[in-house]
Tab-separated table of C-alpha atoms in Angstrom:
chain	number	residue	atom	x	y	z
A	16	UNK	CA	-14.809	-5.523	15.078
A	17	UNK	CA	-12.637	-9.201	15.894
A	18	UNK	CA	-11.637	-9.818	19.838
A	19	UNK	CA	-8.099	-8.971	20.846
A	20	UNK	CA	-7.968	-11.863	21.646
A	21	UNK	CA	-8.170	-14.306	18.226
A	22	UNK	CA	-6.570	-11.366	16.834
A	23	UNK	CA	-3.121	-11.352	19.191
A	24	UNK	CA	-3.774	-15.870	19.091
A	25	UNK	CA	-3.522	-14.690	14.918
A	26	UNK	CA	-0.391	-12.308	15.455
A	27	UNK	CA	1.420	-16.074	17.373
A	28	UNK	CA	0.869	-17.681	14.805
A	29	UNK	CA	1.913	-15.596	11.417
A	30	UNK	CA	4.880	-14.302	13.402
A	31	UNK	CA	8.274	-16.043	11.562
A	32	UNK	CA	10.936	-18.286	13.061
A	33	UNK	CA	13.732	-15.934	14.632
A	34	UNK	CA	15.375	-16.470	10.976
A	35	UNK	CA	13.047	-15.724	8.689
A	36	UNK	CA	9.305	-13.664	8.692
A	37	UNK	CA	6.594	-14.419	6.571
A	38	UNK	CA	4.876	-12.253	3.418
A	39	UNK	CA	0.496	-12.615	4.167
A	40	UNK	CA	-1.707	-10.816	2.255
A	41	UNK	CA	-5.557	-9.484	3.861
A	42	UNK	CA	-8.006	-9.357	1.547
A	43	UNK	CA	-11.526	-7.655	2.154
A	44	UNK	CA	-13.620	-10.289	0.277
A	45	UNK	CA	-16.151	-6.630	0.414
A	46	UNK	CA	-15.863	-2.980	0.200
A	47	UNK	CA	-15.618	-1.993	3.786
A	48	UNK	CA	-14.382	-5.045	5.500
A	49	UNK	CA	-12.011	-3.986	8.012
A	50	UNK	CA	-9.130	-5.328	5.899
A	51	UNK	CA	-6.881	-2.515	6.743
A	52	UNK	CA	-7.893	-1.706	10.310
A	53	UNK	CA	-7.229	-5.393	10.677
A	54	UNK	CA	-3.561	-5.353	8.580
A	55	UNK	CA	-2.428	-2.438	10.554
A	56	UNK	CA	-3.772	-3.938	14.137
A	57	UNK	CA	-1.673	-7.320	13.108
A	58	UNK	CA	1.481	-5.748	11.934
A	59	UNK	CA	1.245	-3.935	15.332
A	60	UNK	CA	0.817	-6.589	17.777
A	61	UNK	CA	3.248	-8.878	16.316
A	62	UNK	CA	5.879	-7.015	16.005
A	63	UNK	CA	5.269	-6.960	19.986
A	64	UNK	CA	5.432	-10.001	19.938
A	65	UNK	CA	8.181	-11.266	18.194
A	66	UNK	CA	10.471	-8.824	18.658
A	67	UNK	CA	10.966	-8.293	15.564
A	68	UNK	CA	9.581	-5.178	12.968
A	69	UNK	CA	7.005	-5.774	10.993
A	70	UNK	CA	6.680	-4.393	7.915
A	71	UNK	CA	3.118	-3.022	6.526
A	72	UNK	CA	2.096	-3.111	2.684
A	73	UNK	CA	-0.357	-0.873	1.254
A	74	UNK	CA	-1.234	-1.524	-2.050
A	75	UNK	CA	-3.789	1.389	-2.231
A	76	UNK	CA	-0.764	3.360	-4.246
A	77	UNK	CA	-3.104	6.032	-5.283
A	78	UNK	CA	-4.090	7.244	-1.813
A	79	UNK	CA	-1.775	5.374	0.674
A	80	UNK	CA	-4.059	5.093	3.530
A	81	UNK	CA	-2.547	3.626	5.882
A	82	UNK	CA	0.787	6.100	6.283
A	83	UNK	CA	-2.003	9.007	5.765
A	84	UNK	CA	-3.532	7.007	8.652
A	85	UNK	CA	0.440	6.761	10.371
A	86	UNK	CA	2.353	8.514	13.053
A	87	UNK	CA	5.504	8.710	10.788
A	88	UNK	CA	8.918	9.527	12.201
A	89	UNK	CA	10.193	10.217	9.009
A	90	UNK	CA	12.801	7.808	8.406
A	91	UNK	CA	12.375	6.069	5.136
A	92	UNK	CA	13.821	3.165	3.670
A	93	UNK	CA	13.710	2.090	-0.147
A	94	UNK	CA	10.761	0.483	-0.331
A	95	UNK	CA	12.578	-2.011	-4.111
A	96	UNK	CA	15.226	-4.177	-2.365
A	97	UNK	CA	17.823	-4.883	-4.318
A	98	UNK	CA	16.359	-2.885	-7.577
A	99	UNK	CA	13.459	-5.386	-7.722
A	100	UNK	CA	10.119	-4.220	-8.000
A	101	UNK	CA	6.252	-5.836	-7.378
A	102	UNK	CA	5.378	-3.148	-9.304
A	103	UNK	CA	5.811	-1.186	-12.485
A	104	UNK	CA	5.052	2.532	-13.338
A	105	UNK	CA	4.426	4.348	-16.821
A	106	UNK	CA	6.517	6.114	-17.982
A	107	UNK	CA	9.805	4.304	-16.262
A	108	UNK	CA	10.714	5.369	-12.885
A	109	UNK	CA	8.079	7.817	-12.500
A	110	UNK	CA	7.044	7.265	-8.894
A	111	UNK	CA	8.881	5.097	-6.015
A	112	UNK	CA	8.171	2.766	-3.315
A	113	UNK	CA	8.870	4.349	0.544
A	114	UNK	CA	9.088	2.251	3.978
A	115	UNK	CA	8.656	4.851	6.733
A	116	UNK	CA	8.899	3.610	10.500
A	117	UNK	CA	6.147	4.366	13.003
A	118	UNK	CA	6.818	6.386	15.624
A	119	UNK	CA	6.215	4.201	18.485
A	120	UNK	CA	6.202	0.687	17.281
A	121	UNK	CA	8.968	-1.839	15.063
A	122	UNK	CA	5.972	-0.648	12.086
A	123	UNK	CA	7.219	0.064	8.747
A	124	UNK	CA	4.748	1.220	6.994
A	125	UNK	CA	4.986	1.967	2.217
A	126	UNK	CA	4.329	4.714	0.700
A	127	UNK	CA	4.078	5.247	-2.671
A	128	UNK	CA	5.750	8.583	-3.918
A	129	UNK	CA	5.435	10.409	-7.271
A	130	UNK	CA	5.066	13.658	-8.271
A	131	UNK	CA	1.201	14.824	-9.235
A	132	UNK	CA	0.341	13.342	-12.826
A	133	UNK	CA	3.543	12.008	-13.040
A	134	UNK	CA	2.359	8.209	-12.858
A	135	UNK	CA	0.491	7.504	-16.596
A	136	UNK	CA	-0.252	3.812	-15.114
A	137	UNK	CA	0.515	1.241	-12.589
A	138	UNK	CA	0.456	-2.781	-12.520
A	139	UNK	CA	1.638	-5.342	-10.004
A	140	UNK	CA	3.265	-8.737	-10.955
A	141	UNK	CA	5.025	-11.363	-9.370
A	142	UNK	CA	8.748	-11.082	-7.709
A	143	UNK	CA	9.463	-13.901	-6.337
A	144	UNK	CA	12.835	-12.640	-5.217
A	145	UNK	CA	11.743	-9.483	-3.435
A	146	UNK	CA	9.408	-11.397	-1.421
A	147	UNK	CA	12.224	-13.446	-0.338
A	148	UNK	CA	14.439	-10.402	0.443
A	149	UNK	CA	11.612	-8.990	2.862
A	150	UNK	CA	10.876	-12.363	4.296
A	151	UNK	CA	14.507	-11.618	5.730
A	152	UNK	CA	14.742	-8.595	6.537
A	153	UNK	CA	11.319	-8.711	9.052
A	154	UNK	CA	9.569	-11.233	11.326
A	155	UNK	CA	6.109	-10.290	9.345
A	156	UNK	CA	5.153	-8.080	6.356
A	157	UNK	CA	1.532	-7.950	5.828
A	158	UNK	CA	0.817	-6.932	2.477
A	159	UNK	CA	-2.961	-5.023	2.310
A	160	UNK	CA	-5.341	-5.369	-0.888
A	161	UNK	CA	-7.488	-2.343	-1.906
A	162	UNK	CA	-11.010	-4.289	-2.734
A	163	UNK	CA	-10.951	-6.002	-5.880
A	164	UNK	CA	-7.323	-4.722	-6.728
A	165	UNK	CA	-5.671	-6.515	-9.769
A	166	UNK	CA	-2.362	-6.812	-7.307
A	167	UNK	CA	-4.404	-9.485	-5.420
A	168	UNK	CA	-3.862	-12.609	-7.385
A	169	UNK	CA	-1.072	-10.767	-9.237
A	170	UNK	CA	1.213	-10.819	-5.611
A	171	UNK	CA	-0.527	-13.624	-4.498
A	172	UNK	CA	1.545	-16.600	-5.306
A	173	UNK	CA	4.786	-14.990	-3.843
A	174	UNK	CA	3.105	-14.767	-0.369
A	175	UNK	CA	3.238	-17.719	1.883
A	176	UNK	CA	-0.939	-17.190	2.384
A	177	UNK	CA	-3.884	-15.027	2.435
A	178	UNK	CA	-6.132	-14.119	5.047
A	179	UNK	CA	-9.678	-12.992	3.724
A	180	UNK	CA	-11.414	-10.722	5.351
A	181	UNK	CA	-15.613	-10.587	5.266
A	182	UNK	CA	-18.367	-8.275	7.205
A	183	UNK	CA	-20.406	-10.311	9.515
A	184	UNK	CA	-23.292	-8.203	7.666
A	185	UNK	CA	-22.660	-7.084	3.889
A	186	UNK	CA	-20.031	-9.957	3.071
A	187	UNK	CA	-21.551	-13.014	0.630
A	188	UNK	CA	-20.062	-15.992	1.278
A	189	UNK	CA	-20.623	-16.745	-2.863
A	190	UNK	CA	-17.998	-13.569	-2.930
A	191	UNK	CA	-15.281	-14.915	-0.091
A	192	UNK	CA	-15.674	-18.188	-2.720
A	193	UNK	CA	-15.573	-16.207	-6.142
A	194	UNK	CA	-12.450	-14.720	-4.332
A	195	UNK	CA	-10.626	-18.092	-3.293
A	196	UNK	CA	-11.312	-19.465	-6.218
A	197	UNK	CA	-9.593	-16.298	-8.306
A	198	UNK	CA	-6.328	-16.317	-5.486
A	199	UNK	CA	-5.809	-19.969	-6.085
A	200	UNK	CA	-6.241	-20.068	-9.553
A	201	UNK	CA	-3.282	-17.577	-9.511
A	202	UNK	CA	-1.558	-19.787	-7.549
A	203	UNK	CA	-2.390	-18.390	-4.226
A	204	UNK	CA	-3.295	-20.388	-0.779
A	205	UNK	CA	-5.902	-19.390	0.881
A	206	UNK	CA	-5.334	-19.807	4.696
A	207	UNK	CA	-9.143	-18.802	6.361
A	208	UNK	CA	-11.625	-15.951	6.523
A	209	UNK	CA	-11.550	-13.336	9.526
A	210	UNK	CA	-15.081	-12.767	9.806
A	211	UNK	CA	-15.094	-8.856	10.600
A	212	UNK	CA	-17.527	-6.948	13.194
A	213	UNK	CA	-19.030	-10.644	14.362
A	214	UNK	CA	-16.373	-11.190	17.309
A	215	UNK	CA	-14.522	-13.812	15.954
A	216	UNK	CA	-11.760	-15.598	13.271
A	217	UNK	CA	-12.594	-18.372	11.269
């Protein structure tokens, strides 16, 4: 795993100013690289260091693993800000995005809620105004993108940056370069690579 001191240093750099938060994405270079675990740790660290809440967006709308692993206190807030969405469900309004607070931390975790079988198709699309409103509402929004998700290039251009997460043993340099190219071609900005399970971040 990444050294705690390195992760704390990164969390301090990611914490937004008092008047404006940031919205960042963590994108895995290979399956099982550990981006979800690092996203959760960064959200928690940044909230405690900055004194402002963090919002953790889990883009695995099918399984909601971040919410499934967390202890949530049940308070739900709408994830659609001013009616804006960065996703589209078919049929329309077949699901909703909620944000629920962790029991013991000022971190709100997203959860896509829908009736079983209600959503036939789900797509992601740019929505810059949504993320502008998110920045005004929290200190840091961390977007946890699943491996290979179409959401990564679709949303990257609206965010302040993307950090790639690689596994020291399994991720290939060529995979990281290819992912970085896709993100930058879509208008996103790759800020660097965290090499997980090597003891450091670059």
